[in-house]
Amino acid sequence: MATFERVLRAHDHIRKAISQTPILTSSTIDGMVGCKVLFKSEHLQKTGSFKARGAIHNIKIVTGRGTKGVVTHSSGNHGQAVAWAARAAGVKCTVVVPEGNTRMQIEAMEGYGARIVRCDNNPARRVSTCNGLAEREGLDFIDPFISIDIIEGQGSLGIELKEQLSSVPPLFVAVGGGGLAAGLSLALPLTPLYLAEPEGKHLTRQLEGNQSMEQLSLPTIADGIRTRLIGEENKKTLKTHKEIHTLAVSESEIRESLLLIWTRLKQHVEPTAAVPLAALIKVLLLSKKSPLPFKEVVLCGGNVDPSFTP
């Protein structure tokens, strides 16, 4: 399993290659929600999302042992991050992209030098296509969220927060496959983590091991976290954390929070980045206790389609 010590090493491994993203605030949003909210701006990270952390860590590892090239699957942010990291290392990159992706996402990956291979919009087909390419061409398969190397790379975000803040407040983060959440749980073992999800994901049931479902995508505007299932390694890691909370939010709550970030924080983030704020607002509305003075939200990405409107 991934460990805190390995997350520390990953942070040291990649810190010169990534940006230390700023923490933003909005007095208007603070007044609206009733507490001080800190926004960790990973939408300003290299390639526009936190995915650059895991990608550059993974590429450094496969480059260190020698590689003929890498293959991954992605609907956007992860593919861009791996293509960027591969280009920087002089490594060939192939991204398996499901049908239905916007031209903007594909052009961004191609802009970083990736070869695009299309496949059906089915998670199992995406993985099987990657495995086939890896076997035939001798490529290293970089999974978007299951591998330990990805978890450790994403966890560097938590180490960076420790460097920026004297104390990291309760942290709200959107969950897709669970790589970022698992990494943060290792990096911040004493920080309460609120895992924000679109309705229908059933994170609590998954963490308890009682949820069985087909590996299908959720119909949500938060396209970065449409996958229903979190990875088994991520699930194991999250279960070791002392204080995990799960919160499901509706599509209307995501849209309202996205507009709040766009108009009040003045940051043009993607819909997935609004999911944690929607969860925070729900917690504060439902809580009967006085809220803690500080909360923190991870703005996970900023790769929004220019034609999208909330």
PDB file of C-alpha atoms in Angstrom:
ATOM      1  CA  MET A   1       0.000   0.000   0.000  1.00  0.00           C
ATOM      2  CA  ALA A   2       0.945   3.638  -0.385  1.00  0.00           C
ATOM      3  CA  THR A   3       2.266   5.235   2.809  1.00  0.00           C
ATOM      4  CA  PHE A   4       2.828   8.699   4.260  1.00  0.00           C
ATOM      5  CA  GLU A   5       6.581   8.283   3.828  1.00  0.00           C
ATOM      6  CA  ARG A   6       6.159   7.397   0.155  1.00  0.00           C
ATOM      7  CA  VAL A   7       3.910  10.440  -0.364  1.00  0.00           C
ATOM      8  CA  LEU A   8       6.656  12.603   1.152  1.00  0.00           C
ATOM      9  CA  ARG A   9       9.180  11.097  -1.262  1.00  0.00           C
ATOM     10  CA  ALA A  10       6.808  11.674  -4.174  1.00  0.00           C
ATOM     11  CA  HIS A  11       6.445  15.326  -3.195  1.00  0.00           C
ATOM     12  CA  ASP A  12      10.220  15.760  -3.144  1.00  0.00           C
ATOM     13  CA  HIS A  13      10.360  13.878  -6.457  1.00  0.00           C
ATOM     14  CA  ILE A  14       8.066  16.282  -8.299  1.00  0.00           C
ATOM     15  CA  ARG A  15       8.097  19.611  -6.484  1.00  0.00           C
ATOM     16  CA  LYS A  16      10.448  21.308  -8.966  1.00  0.00           C
ATOM     17  CA  ALA A  17       8.335  20.203 -11.937  1.00  0.00           C
ATOM     18  CA  ILE A  18       4.961  21.468 -10.720  1.00  0.00           C
ATOM     19  CA  SER A  19       3.552  24.765  -9.505  1.00  0.00           C
ATOM     20  CA  GLN A  20       2.838  25.578  -5.880  1.00  0.00           C
ATOM     21  CA  THR A  21      -0.729  26.744  -6.392  1.00  0.00           C
ATOM     22  CA  PRO A  22      -2.081  29.633  -4.312  1.00  0.00           C
ATOM     23  CA  ILE A  23      -4.815  29.536  -1.695  1.00  0.00           C
ATOM     24  CA  LEU A  24      -7.605  31.956  -2.583  1.00  0.00           C
ATOM     25  CA  THR A  25     -10.333  33.543  -0.458  1.00  0.00           C
ATOM     26  CA  SER A  26     -13.540  35.499  -0.988  1.00  0.00           C
ATOM     27  CA  SER A  27     -15.060  37.606   1.763  1.00  0.00           C
ATOM     28  CA  THR A  28     -18.340  37.536  -0.154  1.00  0.00           C
ATOM     29  CA  ILE A  29     -18.478  33.730  -0.153  1.00  0.00           C
ATOM     30  CA  ASP A  30     -17.417  33.689   3.518  1.00  0.00           C
ATOM     31  CA  GLY A  31     -20.370  35.908   4.360  1.00  0.00           C
ATOM     32  CA  MET A  32     -22.773  33.785   2.333  1.00  0.00           C
ATOM     33  CA  VAL A  33     -21.787  30.436   3.852  1.00  0.00           C
ATOM     34  CA  GLY A  34     -21.035  31.589   7.389  1.00  0.00           C
ATOM     35  CA  CYS A  35     -17.368  30.628   7.776  1.00  0.00           C
ATOM     36  CA  LYS A  36     -13.941  31.321   6.327  1.00  0.00           C
ATOM     37  CA  VAL A  37     -13.398  29.247   3.178  1.00  0.00           C
ATOM     38  CA  LEU A  38      -9.941  28.619   1.750  1.00  0.00           C
ATOM     39  CA  PHE A  39      -9.782  27.579  -1.908  1.00  0.00           C
ATOM     40  CA  LYS A  40      -6.750  25.517  -2.958  1.00  0.00           C
ATOM     41  CA  SER A  41      -6.444  26.520  -6.614  1.00  0.00           C
ATOM     42  CA  GLU A  42      -5.307  23.362  -8.401  1.00  0.00           C
ATOM     43  CA  HIS A  43      -7.085  24.631 -11.522  1.00  0.00           C
ATOM     44  CA  LEU A  44      -3.984  26.847 -11.839  1.00  0.00           C
ATOM     45  CA  GLN A  45      -1.679  23.806 -11.761  1.00  0.00           C
ATOM     46  CA  LYS A  46       0.283  22.676 -14.833  1.00  0.00           C
ATOM     47  CA  THR A  47      -2.176  21.447 -17.523  1.00  0.00           C
ATOM     48  CA  GLY A  48      -5.060  22.923 -15.529  1.00  0.00           C
ATOM     49  CA  SER A  49      -5.591  20.279 -12.827  1.00  0.00           C
ATOM     50  CA  PHE A  50      -4.110  18.364  -9.893  1.00  0.00           C
ATOM     51  CA  LYS A  51      -3.630  15.425 -12.273  1.00  0.00           C
ATOM     52  CA  ALA A  52      -0.214  16.841 -13.201  1.00  0.00           C
ATOM     53  CA  ARG A  53       1.084  15.665  -9.809  1.00  0.00           C
ATOM     54  CA  GLY A  54       0.428  11.976 -10.285  1.00  0.00           C
ATOM     55  CA  ALA A  55       1.344  12.126 -13.952  1.00  0.00           C
ATOM     56  CA  ILE A  56       4.797  13.638 -13.512  1.00  0.00           C
ATOM     57  CA  HIS A  57       5.563  11.270 -10.615  1.00  0.00           C
ATOM     58  CA  ASN A  58       4.571   8.257 -12.717  1.00  0.00           C
ATOM     59  CA  ILE A  59       6.522   9.412 -15.765  1.00  0.00           C
ATOM     60  CA  LYS A  60       9.645   9.987 -13.674  1.00  0.00           C
ATOM     61  CA  ILE A  61       9.366   6.428 -12.337  1.00  0.00           C
ATOM     62  CA  VAL A  62       8.904   4.690 -15.721  1.00  0.00           C
ATOM     63  CA  THR A  63      11.610   6.860 -17.285  1.00  0.00           C
ATOM     64  CA  GLY A  64      13.993   5.916 -14.505  1.00  0.00           C
ATOM     65  CA  ARG A  65      13.661   2.226 -15.271  1.00  0.00           C
ATOM     66  CA  GLY A  66      13.544   2.691 -19.044  1.00  0.00           C
ATOM     67  CA  THR A  67      10.360   2.774 -21.114  1.00  0.00           C
ATOM     68  CA  LYS A  68       9.342   2.504 -24.760  1.00  0.00           C
ATOM     69  CA  GLY A  69       6.407   4.805 -24.119  1.00  0.00           C
ATOM     70  CA  VAL A  70       3.268   5.080 -22.010  1.00  0.00           C
ATOM     71  CA  VAL A  71      -0.436   4.512 -22.569  1.00  0.00           C
ATOM     72  CA  THR A  72      -3.366   5.694 -20.491  1.00  0.00           C
ATOM     73  CA  HIS A  73      -7.081   6.309 -20.820  1.00  0.00           C
ATOM     74  CA  SER A  74      -8.817   9.567 -20.041  1.00  0.00           C
ATOM     75  CA  SER A  75     -11.779  11.767 -20.776  1.00  0.00           C
ATOM     76  CA  GLY A  76      -9.668  14.896 -20.327  1.00  0.00           C
ATOM     77  CA  ASN A  77      -7.543  16.076 -17.404  1.00  0.00           C
ATOM     78  CA  HIS A  78      -5.531  12.924 -16.747  1.00  0.00           C
ATOM     79  CA  GLY A  79      -4.774  12.488 -20.452  1.00  0.00           C
ATOM     80  CA  GLN A  80      -3.543  16.064 -20.736  1.00  0.00           C
ATOM     81  CA  ALA A  81      -1.375  15.664 -17.632  1.00  0.00           C
ATOM     82  CA  VAL A  82       0.252  12.417 -18.791  1.00  0.00           C
ATOM     83  CA  ALA A  83       0.832  13.793 -22.297  1.00  0.00           C
ATOM     84  CA  TRP A  84       2.452  16.926 -20.826  1.00  0.00           C
ATOM     85  CA  ALA A  85       4.675  14.956 -18.450  1.00  0.00           C
ATOM     86  CA  ALA A  86       5.647  12.490 -21.187  1.00  0.00           C
ATOM     87  CA  ARG A  87       6.583  15.262 -23.605  1.00  0.00           C
ATOM     88  CA  ALA A  88       8.742  16.931 -20.949  1.00  0.00           C
ATOM     89  CA  ALA A  89      10.577  13.625 -20.433  1.00  0.00           C
ATOM     90  CA  GLY A  90      10.892  12.832 -24.138  1.00  0.00           C
ATOM     91  CA  VAL A  91       8.593   9.811 -23.826  1.00  0.00           C
ATOM     92  CA  LYS A  92       5.990   8.750 -26.398  1.00  0.00           C
ATOM     93  CA  CYS A  93       2.418   8.893 -25.114  1.00  0.00           C
ATOM     94  CA  THR A  94      -0.843   7.302 -26.260  1.00  0.00           C
ATOM     95  CA  VAL A  95      -4.191   8.279 -24.745  1.00  0.00           C
ATOM     96  CA  VAL A  96      -7.261   6.079 -25.185  1.00  0.00           C
ATOM     97  CA  VAL A  97     -10.204   8.464 -25.365  1.00  0.00           C
ATOM     98  CA  PRO A  98     -13.858   7.397 -25.076  1.00  0.00           C
ATOM     99  CA  GLU A  99     -16.377   8.450 -27.691  1.00  0.00           C
ATOM    100  CA  GLY A 100     -18.227  11.634 -26.790  1.00  0.00           C
ATOM    101  CA  ASN A 101     -15.288  13.760 -25.688  1.00  0.00           C
ATOM    102  CA  THR A 102     -15.242  17.356 -26.807  1.00  0.00           C
ATOM    103  CA  ARG A 103     -12.870  18.426 -29.560  1.00  0.00           C
ATOM    104  CA  MET A 104     -11.263  20.873 -27.111  1.00  0.00           C
ATOM    105  CA  GLN A 105     -10.165  18.050 -24.794  1.00  0.00           C
ATOM    106  CA  ILE A 106      -8.720  16.008 -27.653  1.00  0.00           C
ATOM    107  CA  GLU A 107      -6.898  18.993 -29.145  1.00  0.00           C
ATOM    108  CA  ALA A 108      -5.353  19.745 -25.749  1.00  0.00           C
ATOM    109  CA  MET A 109      -3.968  16.197 -25.478  1.00  0.00           C
ATOM    110  CA  GLU A 110      -2.741  16.290 -29.067  1.00  0.00           C
ATOM    111  CA  GLY A 111      -1.163  19.661 -28.347  1.00  0.00           C
ATOM    112  CA  TYR A 112       1.040  17.973 -25.760  1.00  0.00           C
ATOM    113  CA  GLY A 113       2.081  15.420 -28.376  1.00  0.00           C
ATOM    114  CA  ALA A 114      -0.212  12.502 -27.520  1.00  0.00           C
ATOM    115  CA  ARG A 115      -1.403   9.919 -30.024  1.00  0.00           C
ATOM    116  CA  ILE A 116      -5.176   9.544 -29.643  1.00  0.00           C
ATOM    117  CA  VAL A 117      -6.906   6.156 -29.881  1.00  0.00           C
ATOM    118  CA  ARG A 118     -10.705   6.178 -29.747  1.00  0.00           C
ATOM    119  CA  CYS A 119     -12.834   3.512 -28.052  1.00  0.00           C
ATOM    120  CA  ASP A 120     -16.389   2.943 -26.837  1.00  0.00           C
ATOM    121  CA  ASN A 121     -17.515   5.018 -23.870  1.00  0.00           C
ATOM    122  CA  ASN A 122     -17.266   2.067 -21.511  1.00  0.00           C
ATOM    123  CA  PRO A 123     -14.792   1.907 -18.587  1.00  0.00           C
ATOM    124  CA  ALA A 124     -14.000  -1.780 -19.114  1.00  0.00           C
ATOM    125  CA  ARG A 125     -13.342  -1.197 -22.824  1.00  0.00           C
ATOM    126  CA  ARG A 126     -11.012   1.686 -22.015  1.00  0.00           C
ATOM    127  CA  VAL A 127      -8.899  -0.520 -19.744  1.00  0.00           C
ATOM    128  CA  SER A 128      -8.862  -3.453 -22.172  1.00  0.00           C
ATOM    129  CA  THR A 129      -7.793  -1.167 -25.023  1.00  0.00           C
ATOM    130  CA  CYS A 130      -4.917   0.162 -22.918  1.00  0.00           C
ATOM    131  CA  ASN A 131      -3.853  -3.332 -21.903  1.00  0.00           C
ATOM    132  CA  GLY A 132      -3.894  -4.440 -25.536  1.00  0.00           C
ATOM    133  CA  LEU A 133      -1.747  -1.521 -26.665  1.00  0.00           C
ATOM    134  CA  ALA A 134       0.654  -2.023 -23.748  1.00  0.00           C
ATOM    135  CA  GLU A 135       1.120  -5.683 -24.640  1.00  0.00           C
ATOM    136  CA  ARG A 136       1.476  -5.230 -28.393  1.00  0.00           C
ATOM    137  CA  GLU A 137       3.759  -2.188 -28.289  1.00  0.00           C
ATOM    138  CA  GLY A 138       5.637  -2.727 -25.028  1.00  0.00           C
ATOM    139  CA  LEU A 139       4.157   0.369 -23.385  1.00  0.00           C
ATOM    140  CA  ASP A 140       3.820   1.164 -19.687  1.00  0.00           C
ATOM    141  CA  PHE A 141       0.150   1.497 -18.690  1.00  0.00           C
ATOM    142  CA  ILE A 142      -0.463   4.498 -16.401  1.00  0.00           C
ATOM    143  CA  ASP A 143      -3.870   4.003 -14.797  1.00  0.00           C
ATOM    144  CA  PRO A 144      -5.741   7.243 -14.011  1.00  0.00           C
ATOM    145  CA  PHE A 145      -6.439   6.489 -10.356  1.00  0.00           C
ATOM    146  CA  ILE A 146      -5.729   2.909  -9.292  1.00  0.00           C
ATOM    147  CA  SER A 147      -1.908   2.735  -9.214  1.00  0.00           C
ATOM    148  CA  ILE A 148       0.037   3.390  -6.020  1.00  0.00           C
ATOM    149  CA  ASP A 149       2.341   5.771  -7.904  1.00  0.00           C
ATOM    150  CA  ILE A 150      -0.669   7.906  -8.888  1.00  0.00           C
ATOM    151  CA  ILE A 151      -2.000   7.946  -5.299  1.00  0.00           C
ATOM    152  CA  GLU A 152       1.369   9.070  -3.953  1.00  0.00           C
ATOM    153  CA  GLY A 153       1.759  11.761  -6.591  1.00  0.00           C
ATOM    154  CA  GLN A 154      -1.701  13.188  -5.941  1.00  0.00           C
ATOM    155  CA  GLY A 155      -0.990  13.074  -2.208  1.00  0.00           C
ATOM    156  CA  SER A 156       1.738  15.669  -2.717  1.00  0.00           C
ATOM    157  CA  LEU A 157      -1.102  18.203  -2.684  1.00  0.00           C
ATOM    158  CA  GLY A 158      -1.579  17.474   1.018  1.00  0.00           C
ATOM    159  CA  ILE A 159       2.115  17.928   1.780  1.00  0.00           C
ATOM    160  CA  GLU A 160       2.035  21.244  -0.066  1.00  0.00           C
ATOM    161  CA  LEU A 161      -0.944  22.368   2.040  1.00  0.00           C
ATOM    162  CA  LYS A 162       1.039  21.605   5.187  1.00  0.00           C
ATOM    163  CA  GLU A 163       3.819  23.826   3.903  1.00  0.00           C
ATOM    164  CA  GLN A 164       1.405  26.679   3.181  1.00  0.00           C
ATOM    165  CA  LEU A 165      -0.729  26.527   6.336  1.00  0.00           C
ATOM    166  CA  SER A 166       0.145  26.210  10.011  1.00  0.00           C
ATOM    167  CA  SER A 167      -2.866  23.902  10.362  1.00  0.00           C
ATOM    168  CA  VAL A 168      -4.887  22.332   7.545  1.00  0.00           C
ATOM    169  CA  PRO A 169      -8.628  22.782   8.218  1.00  0.00           C
ATOM    170  CA  PRO A 170     -11.341  20.244   7.321  1.00  0.00           C
ATOM    171  CA  LEU A 171     -10.888  19.559   3.623  1.00  0.00           C
ATOM    172  CA  PHE A 172     -13.584  19.099   0.973  1.00  0.00           C
ATOM    173  CA  VAL A 173     -12.586  17.268  -2.201  1.00  0.00           C
ATOM    174  CA  ALA A 174     -14.434  15.876  -5.231  1.00  0.00           C
ATOM    175  CA  VAL A 175     -14.100  12.116  -5.733  1.00  0.00           C
ATOM    176  CA  GLY A 176     -14.021  10.288  -9.044  1.00  0.00           C
ATOM    177  CA  GLY A 177     -11.819   7.187  -8.990  1.00  0.00           C
ATOM    178  CA  GLY A 178     -10.498   8.212  -5.585  1.00  0.00           C
ATOM    179  CA  GLY A 179      -6.785   8.740  -6.310  1.00  0.00           C
ATOM    180  CA  LEU A 180      -6.663  12.300  -4.979  1.00  0.00           C
ATOM    181  CA  ALA A 181      -8.789  11.504  -1.930  1.00  0.00           C
ATOM    182  CA  ALA A 182      -6.606   8.494  -1.089  1.00  0.00           C
ATOM    183  CA  GLY A 183      -3.430  10.538  -1.467  1.00  0.00           C
ATOM    184  CA  LEU A 184      -4.799  13.300   0.754  1.00  0.00           C
ATOM    185  CA  SER A 185      -5.862  10.785   3.390  1.00  0.00           C
ATOM    186  CA  LEU A 186      -2.238   9.607   3.618  1.00  0.00           C
ATOM    187  CA  ALA A 187      -0.713  13.081   3.576  1.00  0.00           C
ATOM    188  CA  LEU A 188      -3.216  14.500   6.100  1.00  0.00           C
ATOM    189  CA  PRO A 189      -3.990  11.680   8.555  1.00  0.00           C
ATOM    190  CA  LEU A 190      -5.403  14.023  11.226  1.00  0.00           C
ATOM    191  CA  THR A 191      -7.426  16.314   8.939  1.00  0.00           C
ATOM    192  CA  PRO A 192     -11.166  15.598   8.566  1.00  0.00           C
ATOM    193  CA  LEU A 193     -11.848  14.763   4.904  1.00  0.00           C
ATOM    194  CA  TYR A 194     -15.208  15.387   3.253  1.00  0.00           C
ATOM    195  CA  LEU A 195     -15.541  13.345   0.068  1.00  0.00           C
ATOM    196  CA  ALA A 196     -17.944  15.118  -2.270  1.00  0.00           C
ATOM    197  CA  GLU A 197     -19.793  13.086  -4.906  1.00  0.00           C
ATOM    198  CA  PRO A 198     -22.592  13.495  -7.426  1.00  0.00           C
ATOM    199  CA  GLU A 199     -25.841  11.769  -6.507  1.00  0.00           C
ATOM    200  CA  GLY A 200     -25.858   8.102  -7.490  1.00  0.00           C
ATOM    201  CA  LYS A 201     -22.228   7.291  -6.702  1.00  0.00           C
ATOM    202  CA  HIS A 202     -22.966   5.812  -3.244  1.00  0.00           C
ATOM    203  CA  LEU A 203     -19.498   6.310  -1.783  1.00  0.00           C
ATOM    204  CA  THR A 204     -20.493   5.232   1.719  1.00  0.00           C
ATOM    205  CA  ARG A 205     -21.741   1.881   0.466  1.00  0.00           C
ATOM    206  CA  GLN A 206     -18.581   1.407  -1.583  1.00  0.00           C
ATOM    207  CA  LEU A 207     -16.318   2.125   1.394  1.00  0.00           C
ATOM    208  CA  GLU A 208     -18.317  -0.314   3.503  1.00  0.00           C
ATOM    209  CA  GLY A 209     -17.977  -2.956   0.789  1.00  0.00           C
ATOM    210  CA  ASN A 210     -21.728  -3.343   0.411  1.00  0.00           C
ATOM    211  CA  GLN A 211     -22.176  -1.773  -3.002  1.00  0.00           C
ATOM    212  CA  SER A 212     -22.194  -3.889  -6.124  1.00  0.00           C
ATOM    213  CA  MET A 213     -22.807  -2.243  -9.469  1.00  0.00           C
ATOM    214  CA  GLU A 214     -21.686  -2.254 -13.046  1.00  0.00           C
ATOM    215  CA  GLN A 215     -18.775   0.037 -13.798  1.00  0.00           C
ATOM    216  CA  LEU A 216     -20.756   2.709 -15.610  1.00  0.00           C
ATOM    217  CA  SER A 217     -20.581   6.495 -15.777  1.00  0.00           C
ATOM    218  CA  LEU A 218     -22.808   8.889 -13.884  1.00  0.00           C
ATOM    219  CA  PRO A 219     -24.971  11.372 -15.813  1.00  0.00           C
ATOM    220  CA  THR A 220     -23.528  14.547 -14.273  1.00  0.00           C
ATOM    221  CA  ILE A 221     -22.158  17.864 -15.503  1.00  0.00           C
ATOM    222  CA  ALA A 222     -19.138  17.149 -13.281  1.00  0.00           C
ATOM    223  CA  ASP A 223     -17.496  15.240 -16.125  1.00  0.00           C
ATOM    224  CA  GLY A 224     -14.192  14.787 -14.270  1.00  0.00           C
ATOM    225  CA  ILE A 225     -15.837  12.440 -11.729  1.00  0.00           C
ATOM    226  CA  ARG A 226     -18.393  10.559 -13.794  1.00  0.00           C
ATOM    227  CA  THR A 227     -16.951   7.144 -13.015  1.00  0.00           C
ATOM    228  CA  ARG A 228     -19.192   5.308 -10.523  1.00  0.00           C
ATOM    229  CA  LEU A 229     -16.572   3.121  -8.863  1.00  0.00           C
ATOM    230  CA  ILE A 230     -13.541   4.064  -6.818  1.00  0.00           C
ATOM    231  CA  GLY A 231     -10.397   1.946  -7.109  1.00  0.00           C
ATOM    232  CA  GLU A 232      -9.818  -0.931  -4.703  1.00  0.00           C
ATOM    233  CA  GLU A 233      -6.408   0.405  -3.607  1.00  0.00           C
ATOM    234  CA  ASN A 234      -7.979   3.807  -2.963  1.00  0.00           C
ATOM    235  CA  LYS A 235     -10.766   2.200  -0.956  1.00  0.00           C
ATOM    236  CA  LYS A 236      -8.230   0.366   1.247  1.00  0.00           C
ATOM    237  CA  THR A 237      -6.298   3.578   1.818  1.00  0.00           C
ATOM    238  CA  LEU A 238      -9.356   5.664   2.671  1.00  0.00           C
ATOM    239  CA  LYS A 239     -10.469   3.084   5.239  1.00  0.00           C
ATOM    240  CA  THR A 240      -7.288   3.760   7.242  1.00  0.00           C
ATOM    241  CA  HIS A 241      -8.159   7.445   7.739  1.00  0.00           C
ATOM    242  CA  LYS A 242      -9.594   8.383  11.125  1.00  0.00           C
ATOM    243  CA  GLU A 243     -12.269  10.837   9.950  1.00  0.00           C
ATOM    244  CA  ILE A 244     -13.917  10.391   6.559  1.00  0.00           C
ATOM    245  CA  HIS A 245     -17.296  11.866   5.640  1.00  0.00           C
ATOM    246  CA  THR A 246     -19.168  11.390   2.356  1.00  0.00           C
ATOM    247  CA  LEU A 247     -21.580  13.914   0.905  1.00  0.00           C
ATOM    248  CA  ALA A 248     -23.730  13.615  -2.216  1.00  0.00           C
ATOM    249  CA  VAL A 249     -24.841  16.771  -4.034  1.00  0.00           C
ATOM    250  CA  SER A 250     -27.441  17.324  -6.732  1.00  0.00           C
ATOM    251  CA  GLU A 251     -26.905  18.732 -10.202  1.00  0.00           C
ATOM    252  CA  SER A 252     -28.641  21.972  -9.226  1.00  0.00           C
ATOM    253  CA  GLU A 253     -26.365  22.330  -6.190  1.00  0.00           C
ATOM    254  CA  ILE A 254     -23.300  21.821  -8.393  1.00  0.00           C
ATOM    255  CA  ARG A 255     -24.515  24.453 -10.866  1.00  0.00           C
ATOM    256  CA  GLU A 256     -25.264  26.979  -8.114  1.00  0.00           C
ATOM    257  CA  SER A 257     -21.825  26.492  -6.559  1.00  0.00           C
ATOM    258  CA  LEU A 258     -20.131  26.769  -9.948  1.00  0.00           C
ATOM    259  CA  LEU A 259     -21.816  30.123 -10.553  1.00  0.00           C
ATOM    260  CA  LEU A 260     -20.705  31.244  -7.101  1.00  0.00           C
ATOM    261  CA  ILE A 261     -17.067  30.427  -7.897  1.00  0.00           C
ATOM    262  CA  TRP A 262     -17.263  32.061 -11.322  1.00  0.00           C
ATOM    263  CA  THR A 263     -18.972  35.253 -10.168  1.00  0.00           C
ATOM    264  CA  ARG A 264     -17.690  35.747  -6.600  1.00  0.00           C
ATOM    265  CA  LEU A 265     -14.266  34.108  -6.509  1.00  0.00           C
ATOM    266  CA  LYS A 266     -13.733  35.156 -10.164  1.00  0.00           C
ATOM    267  CA  GLN A 267     -12.195  31.796 -11.098  1.00  0.00           C
ATOM    268  CA  HIS A 268     -13.347  30.029 -14.278  1.00  0.00           C
ATOM    269  CA  VAL A 269     -13.150  26.454 -12.978  1.00  0.00           C
ATOM    270  CA  GLU A 270     -14.737  23.328 -14.467  1.00  0.00           C
ATOM    271  CA  PRO A 271     -17.978  21.899 -12.997  1.00  0.00           C
ATOM    272  CA  THR A 272     -16.160  19.158 -11.045  1.00  0.00           C
ATOM    273  CA  ALA A 273     -14.325  21.828  -9.055  1.00  0.00           C
ATOM    274  CA  ALA A 274     -17.660  23.150  -7.762  1.00  0.00           C
ATOM    275  CA  VAL A 275     -18.717  19.821  -6.232  1.00  0.00           C
ATOM    276  CA  PRO A 276     -16.733  20.275  -2.969  1.00  0.00           C
ATOM    277  CA  LEU A 277     -18.149  23.773  -2.417  1.00  0.00           C
ATOM    278  CA  ALA A 278     -21.653  22.411  -2.966  1.00  0.00           C
ATOM    279  CA  ALA A 279     -20.923  19.775  -0.308  1.00  0.00           C
ATOM    280  CA  LEU A 280     -19.559  22.389   2.103  1.00  0.00           C
ATOM    281  CA  ILE A 281     -22.663  24.542   1.716  1.00  0.00           C
ATOM    282  CA  LYS A 282     -24.852  21.484   2.355  1.00  0.00           C
ATOM    283  CA  VAL A 283     -22.920  20.632   5.542  1.00  0.00           C
ATOM    284  CA  LEU A 284     -23.285  24.158   6.873  1.00  0.00           C
ATOM    285  CA  LEU A 285     -26.999  24.239   6.088  1.00  0.00           C
ATOM    286  CA  LEU A 286     -27.618  20.882   7.808  1.00  0.00           C
ATOM    287  CA  SER A 287     -25.315  21.427  10.792  1.00  0.00           C
ATOM    288  CA  LYS A 288     -26.946  22.316  14.087  1.00  0.00           C
ATOM    289  CA  LYS A 289     -23.601  23.219  15.639  1.00  0.00           C
ATOM    290  CA  SER A 290     -21.603  26.377  15.120  1.00  0.00           C
ATOM    291  CA  PRO A 291     -19.318  25.770  12.143  1.00  0.00           C
ATOM    292  CA  LEU A 292     -15.565  25.640  12.592  1.00  0.00           C
ATOM    293  CA  PRO A 293     -13.970  29.004  11.718  1.00  0.00           C
ATOM    294  CA  PHE A 294     -12.149  27.608   8.682  1.00  0.00           C
ATOM    295  CA  LYS A 295     -12.898  25.101   5.920  1.00  0.00           C
ATOM    296  CA  GLU A 296     -10.914  24.306   2.795  1.00  0.00           C
ATOM    297  CA  VAL A 297     -12.085  23.383  -0.696  1.00  0.00           C
ATOM    298  CA  VAL A 298      -9.917  21.881  -3.452  1.00  0.00           C
ATOM    299  CA  LEU A 299     -10.591  23.508  -6.824  1.00  0.00           C
ATOM    300  CA  CYS A 300      -9.409  20.444  -8.705  1.00  0.00           C
ATOM    301  CA  GLY A 301      -9.430  21.654 -12.305  1.00  0.00           C
ATOM    302  CA  GLY A 302     -10.059  24.472 -14.740  1.00  0.00           C
ATOM    303  CA  ASN A 303     -10.378  22.757 -18.111  1.00  0.00           C
ATOM    304  CA  VAL A 304     -13.890  23.881 -18.904  1.00  0.00           C
ATOM    305  CA  ASP A 305     -15.358  23.800 -22.397  1.00  0.00           C
ATOM    306  CA  PRO A 306     -15.771  27.433 -23.554  1.00  0.00           C
ATOM    307  CA  SER A 307     -19.282  26.637 -24.800  1.00  0.00           C
ATOM    308  CA  PHE A 308     -20.425  25.285 -21.416  1.00  0.00           C
ATOM    309  CA  THR A 309     -22.929  27.314 -19.383  1.00  0.00           C
ATOM    310  CA  PRO A 310     -24.208  26.304 -15.900  1.00  0.00           C
TER     311      PRO A 310
END
